[in-house]
Structure formats: structure tokens, C-alpha cells
Coordinates of C-alpha atoms in Angstrom, one line a residue:
M1 CA -0.1 -0.1 -0.2
P2 CA 1.7 3.1 -1.1
G3 CA 2.7 5.3 2.0
Y4 CA 2.0 2.6 4.2
R5 CA 4.6 2.6 7.2
R6 CA 5.0 -0.6 8.9
Q7 CA 3.9 -0.4 12.9
L8 CA 6.2 -1.5 15.5
Y9 CA 5.0 -3.7 18.4
R10 CA 6.2 -6.1 21.3
D11 CA 5.2 -9.4 22.5
D12 CA 6.8 -12.2 24.1
A13 CA 6.5 -15.6 22.3
V14 CA 7.7 -19.2 22.2
V15 CA 9.6 -20.1 19.5
L16 CA 7.9 -23.2 17.7
R17 CA 9.9 -23.8 14.3
V18 CA 12.5 -22.1 12.2
Q19 CA 13.0 -22.2 8.4
K20 CA 15.6 -21.2 6.3
L21 CA 14.9 -18.3 3.9
G22 CA 17.4 -16.9 1.1
E23 CA 21.1 -17.0 2.1
S24 CA 21.0 -15.7 5.5
D25 CA 17.2 -15.2 6.8
R26 CA 15.0 -17.4 8.4
I27 CA 11.3 -17.6 9.0
I28 CA 10.4 -18.0 12.6
T29 CA 7.3 -19.6 13.7
L30 CA 6.1 -18.1 16.9
L31 CA 3.4 -18.4 19.6
T32 CA 3.0 -15.2 21.2
R33 CA 1.1 -14.1 24.4
R34 CA -1.3 -11.6 23.0
H35 CA -1.4 -12.2 19.4
G36 CA -1.5 -16.1 18.7
R37 CA 0.4 -18.0 16.2
L38 CA 2.4 -15.8 13.8
R39 CA 5.4 -16.1 11.4
A40 CA 8.1 -13.5 11.2
V41 CA 11.2 -13.2 9.0
A42 CA 14.4 -12.5 10.6
R43 CA 16.6 -11.2 8.5
G44 CA 20.4 -11.9 8.6
V45 CA 20.4 -14.5 11.5
R46 CA 22.1 -17.0 9.8
R47 CA 25.2 -14.8 9.4
T48 CA 28.3 -15.5 11.6
M49 CA 28.1 -11.8 13.3
S50 CA 24.5 -12.1 13.8
K51 CA 23.7 -10.1 17.0
F52 CA 20.7 -12.3 17.9
G53 CA 20.4 -15.5 15.9
A54 CA 21.0 -17.9 18.9
R55 CA 18.3 -16.1 20.6
L56 CA 15.6 -17.3 17.6
E57 CA 16.0 -21.0 18.2
P58 CA 13.6 -23.6 18.8
F59 CA 11.7 -23.9 22.2
G60 CA 13.1 -20.3 23.5
H61 CA 10.9 -18.1 25.3
V62 CA 11.6 -14.3 24.0
D63 CA 10.5 -10.9 24.1
L64 CA 10.4 -9.3 20.7
Q65 CA 9.8 -6.5 18.7
L66 CA 7.8 -6.8 15.6
A67 CA 7.3 -4.8 12.4
G68 CA 4.0 -5.4 10.7
D69 CA 0.1 -5.0 11.4
P70 CA -0.7 -7.0 14.6
E71 CA -4.2 -7.6 13.4
G72 CA -2.9 -8.7 10.0
N73 CA -5.1 -6.4 8.1
I74 CA -2.2 -4.2 6.4
G75 CA 0.8 -5.3 4.5
S76 CA 2.4 -8.8 4.4
S77 CA 1.4 -11.5 6.6
L78 CA 5.0 -12.0 7.4
H79 CA 6.2 -9.7 9.8
T80 CA 9.6 -8.8 10.6
V81 CA 11.9 -9.4 13.8
S82 CA 13.7 -6.1 14.3
Q83 CA 14.6 -6.7 17.8
V84 CA 14.7 -9.9 20.3
E85 CA 15.9 -10.5 23.8
G86 CA 16.1 -14.0 25.5
I87 CA 14.1 -14.3 28.4
D88 CA 14.8 -18.1 29.0
L89 CA 16.4 -20.4 25.9
Y90 CA 14.9 -23.7 27.3
G91 CA 16.5 -25.4 24.4
K92 CA 19.9 -25.1 25.2
R93 CA 19.4 -27.2 28.3
F94 CA 18.3 -30.2 26.5
L95 CA 20.0 -30.2 23.0
D96 CA 22.1 -33.2 23.8
D97 CA 19.3 -34.9 25.8
Y98 CA 17.5 -37.1 22.9
P99 CA 14.0 -37.9 25.1
R100 CA 13.7 -34.2 26.0
Y101 CA 14.6 -32.7 22.8
T102 CA 12.0 -35.0 20.9
A103 CA 9.4 -34.4 23.4
A104 CA 9.9 -30.8 23.0
S105 CA 9.6 -31.1 19.0
A106 CA 6.1 -33.0 19.5
I107 CA 5.1 -30.1 22.0
A108 CA 5.9 -27.5 19.4
E109 CA 4.5 -29.3 16.5
T110 CA 1.0 -29.9 18.6
A111 CA 1.2 -26.0 19.4
E112 CA 1.3 -25.4 15.9
R113 CA -1.7 -27.5 14.9
L114 CA -3.9 -26.6 17.6
T115 CA -3.5 -22.9 16.5
P116 CA -4.8 -23.2 12.7
V117 CA -5.7 -19.5 12.4
E118 CA -3.0 -16.8 12.5
R119 CA -2.9 -14.0 14.9
E120 CA -5.9 -15.5 16.9
P121 CA -5.2 -15.0 20.7
A122 CA -4.5 -18.4 22.4
L123 CA -3.3 -17.3 25.8
R124 CA -4.0 -20.5 27.6
L125 CA -2.2 -22.6 25.0
F126 CA 0.6 -19.9 25.3
L127 CA 0.9 -20.5 29.0
L128 CA 0.7 -24.5 28.6
T129 CA 3.1 -24.7 25.9
L130 CA 5.5 -22.4 28.0
G131 CA 4.9 -24.5 31.1
A132 CA 5.6 -27.6 29.3
L133 CA 9.0 -26.6 27.9
R134 CA 10.0 -25.3 31.3
S135 CA 9.3 -28.7 32.9
L136 CA 11.3 -30.4 30.4
A137 CA 14.2 -28.0 31.1
E138 CA 14.0 -28.4 34.6
G139 CA 14.0 -32.2 34.4
G140 CA 11.9 -32.7 37.3
H141 CA 9.6 -35.3 35.6
A142 CA 10.2 -38.0 32.9
S143 CA 9.9 -36.3 29.3
T144 CA 7.1 -38.8 28.3
L145 CA 5.0 -37.6 31.1
V146 CA 5.4 -34.1 30.6
L147 CA 4.6 -34.5 26.9
D148 CA 1.5 -36.5 27.6
A149 CA 0.3 -34.1 30.3
Y150 CA 0.7 -31.4 27.9
L151 CA -1.4 -33.3 24.8
L152 CA -4.1 -34.2 27.3
R153 CA -4.2 -30.6 28.4
G154 CA -4.1 -29.1 25.1
M155 CA -6.9 -31.5 24.1
A156 CA -9.0 -30.1 26.8
L157 CA -8.3 -26.8 25.6
A158 CA -9.7 -27.7 22.2
G159 CA -12.6 -29.6 23.4
W160 CA -11.3 -33.0 22.6
S161 CA -10.6 -34.2 26.1
P162 CA -11.0 -38.0 26.2
A163 CA -13.7 -39.4 28.7
L164 CA -12.1 -41.0 31.3
V165 CA -14.8 -41.2 34.4
A166 CA -17.9 -41.8 32.3
C167 CA -18.8 -43.3 29.3
A168 CA -18.1 -41.3 26.1
V169 CA -21.3 -42.4 24.6
C170 CA -24.1 -42.6 27.1
G171 CA -22.4 -40.8 29.9
T172 CA -22.9 -43.7 32.5
P173 CA -20.7 -42.7 35.5
G174 CA -17.9 -45.1 36.6
R175 CA -14.7 -46.5 35.5
H176 CA -15.1 -48.4 32.3
G177 CA -13.0 -51.3 31.1
A178 CA -12.8 -50.2 27.5
F179 CA -11.4 -47.1 25.4
S180 CA -12.2 -46.3 21.9
V181 CA -10.7 -43.4 20.3
P182 CA -13.6 -42.6 17.6
A183 CA -16.1 -42.8 20.5
G184 CA -14.2 -40.2 22.5
G185 CA -12.5 -42.1 25.2
S186 CA -13.8 -44.9 27.9
V187 CA -17.1 -46.6 27.3
C188 CA -19.2 -49.0 28.9
P189 CA -20.2 -52.6 27.8
D190 CA -23.3 -51.6 26.0
C191 CA -21.7 -48.7 24.1
R192 CA -18.5 -50.4 23.5
P193 CA -17.8 -50.5 19.5
P194 CA -15.8 -53.5 17.9
G195 CA -12.3 -53.1 18.0
A196 CA -12.2 -51.1 21.2
A197 CA -8.9 -51.1 23.4
H198 CA -8.9 -52.6 27.0
P199 CA -6.1 -50.6 28.9
A200 CA -5.2 -51.5 32.4
P201 CA -6.9 -49.7 35.1
A202 CA -3.6 -48.1 36.0
T203 CA -3.5 -46.5 32.4
I204 CA -6.8 -45.0 33.0
D205 CA -5.7 -43.6 36.4
L206 CA -2.5 -42.3 34.8
M207 CA -4.3 -40.4 32.2
S208 CA -6.5 -38.8 34.8
A209 CA -3.6 -37.6 37.0
L210 CA -1.8 -36.3 34.0
T211 CA -4.8 -34.2 33.2
S212 CA -5.5 -32.8 36.6
G213 CA -1.8 -32.3 37.3
D214 CA -1.1 -35.3 40.2
W215 CA 2.2 -35.6 39.6
R216 CA 2.5 -37.8 42.6
V217 CA 0.5 -40.6 40.7
A218 CA 2.2 -40.0 37.5
D219 CA 5.8 -40.2 38.9
A220 CA 5.2 -43.6 40.2
A221 CA 3.6 -45.1 37.3
E222 CA 5.3 -48.2 35.8
A223 CA 7.1 -48.2 32.4
G224 CA 4.4 -50.2 30.7
V225 CA 1.6 -48.1 32.0
R226 CA 3.5 -45.2 31.0
R227 CA 3.8 -46.5 27.3
E228 CA 0.2 -47.9 27.2
C229 CA -1.0 -44.5 28.1
S230 CA 1.2 -42.8 25.5
G231 CA -0.3 -44.8 22.8
L232 CA -3.7 -43.9 23.9
V233 CA -3.0 -40.1 24.0
A234 CA -1.3 -39.9 20.8
A235 CA -3.9 -41.7 19.1
H236 CA -6.7 -39.8 20.3
L237 CA -4.8 -36.4 19.5
Q238 CA -4.0 -37.9 16.1
W239 CA -7.8 -38.8 15.4
H240 CA -8.9 -35.4 16.2
L241 CA -6.5 -33.6 14.1
E242 CA -7.0 -35.8 11.3
R243 CA -3.4 -36.4 10.6
G244 CA -0.4 -37.4 12.0
L245 CA 2.3 -35.6 13.8
R246 CA 5.8 -35.6 12.1
S247 CA 7.7 -35.6 15.4
L248 CA 5.5 -37.9 17.5
P249 CA 7.0 -41.3 16.2
L250 CA 10.6 -40.1 17.1
V251 CA 9.7 -39.6 20.8
D252 CA 11.7 -42.0 23.2
R253 CA 9.1 -44.0 24.9
G254 CA 11.4 -45.9 27.1
G255 CA 11.8 -49.1 25.0
P256 CA 13.1 -52.1 26.9
T257 CA 16.9 -52.1 25.5
G258 CA 17.0 -48.4 26.0
D259 CA 17.3 -47.8 22.3
P260 CA 15.3 -44.6 21.2
G261 CA 13.9 -46.6 18.4
R262 CA 12.0 -49.0 20.9
G263 CA 8.7 -48.3 22.7
R264 CA 7.8 -45.2 20.3
S265 CA 4.6 -44.1 19.9
G266 CA 2.9 -42.4 17.0
A267 CA -0.3 -44.3 16.3
D268 CA -1.9 -43.6 12.7
P269 CA -5.4 -43.0 13.0
G270 CA -5.8 -44.2 9.5
R271 CA -4.5 -47.7 10.1
G272 CA -6.7 -50.0 11.8
D273 CA -8.6 -49.1 15.0
P274 CA -6.8 -46.1 16.7
G275 CA -7.6 -47.4 19.9
R276 CA -5.1 -50.2 19.6
A277 CA -2.2 -47.9 19.5
G278 CA -1.4 -48.1 23.1
G279 CA 0.5 -51.4 23.6
P280 CA 4.3 -51.4 25.0
T281 CA 4.7 -51.5 21.5
T282 CA 20.9 -9.0 25.5
K283 CA 19.0 -7.3 22.4
G284 CA 20.0 -6.9 18.9
T285 CA 18.8 -4.9 16.1
T286 CA 18.5 -6.3 12.3
G287 CA 21.1 -5.2 10.0

């Protein structure tokens, strides 16, 4: 637009993803506190002498000055990063830790998928994502538990929370022995569809504990229960997203041999019954 001068505004954000652009620039996907998910160009950050390239790496919590219309009504949908200050660069704490890094990657991809509309405020998801990355950085809980807690709570924000204390179909209260992803969670004997999974009662208890934040119960769960829980959570999420997450199959689920390739979970809702997925199976200015 002739005569349009780009507006400057500030926000803090979690860096979800970075992509190369040209020879020295990057496109940064951000989940911001006040403006939802947006993408911005960081010019020159791949140069050796860049003043703030290291601050715009995945999983970091940063304070930004952006150039562009915060409402997205004028000019390009790609904003420009003009200043950035690191608040807490969580990714640096677990770059060499495979389980935590892959869990963080799945969290970032899920946050992007749960915000399909750019610049739509998503404060609760922003705070949830920030808290999950902080928990991974602190290392107080197993990375798979942090990831599954994030996925369950993220689905709750999206309205997809699995039924755990009542039948997903008829609403009959109580603990039910079957779990069906297409049906929406636990199902009673009268509503149980063909192919429904039959998880251990401790698995449903773990899902409830992760949803409510009862870490005493979650931390005490056995490895097999955790893997079964992860499978159900992954299948439930991907069923509602209607597509798989690329990063989820890479997550280390604590296989019996310690091999990162064992015990992975990332059920594909399009293959068979998804309910069967849970077996042990400093500031700078761009120049």
C-alpha cells in the first residue's frame, strides 16, 4: 500500500519452528502471548556476526519487537523481527538429551497444529506450552509424562478431552474397561464398539492424573503403564487432528533395551483401530 509505514509492536513468544529463507534469513514460527501464532522474518540471523541469531532457536521464550500490522489487516502476513531479547532459552538445556528434545519437538508441533488460524489469541495454550517446555528444561519429571500431560491438556483446551470417568457415548458414570478413540474415550459394555482397546485400570488412572496435574500418581506409574498411556493419548490426538504428527514417532518412549527406536508411540489413526495404539509397543537490531 503506497505510503504505508509498518507498525512496531512488542510481545513475548515461544519459538516453535525455524525455516531457512534465502542465504542468511529465517522464517520464525512463534506462539505469542497476545497475538496467537504468527510467522516473522528474521533477517541476517544465519550470518556469523548476527547479534541475535542464537536467541531465535526452537523452544526459547523470547521478548520481541516486530514490524507489521498486529491484526494482519495491512501489508504482508509475514512480520519482521527488529529486536529480540532472550527471556529463557529452554532448548539450550536439552539439546544433547534425545528424550527431552524429541518431546519438546512434539510439543511445538502440537502447539502449531492447535492454532490453525494465525493471529488468533490463544493465551491458555501459550501458557500451557511455556509451562511444558519449562518443565522439560528443569527435568523434574520424565519427558514422556510431560509430553502426555501437555497433549491431554491441549486437547482439553480444544474441546477434545477423552472421557475417563464416564462413558463417552451414554454418559454412564464410573470406571469402564474399554477405550475407543473414535467414540471419544472410555465406553461402557453396552456402548463398546468393535475393536475397542482394553487398557489396564492403572493406565486410565495415569491419564486422569496427567490431566489434573497429580504428579505424585504420574511419577509413580510403571513403564508399561506409561507406554500404554502414551499410545492412547497419541492416537486420540491424531484422530482429532485428522493427520499424524511428524515428530511424535521419534519420541523416546523408554523401550526395554533403552534404544530410542524402541517403545515409540505415534499411532496412525488411518491404519486399523486407533484404540489399539497403546501397547508396550541481550538485544539486537537486524542489520
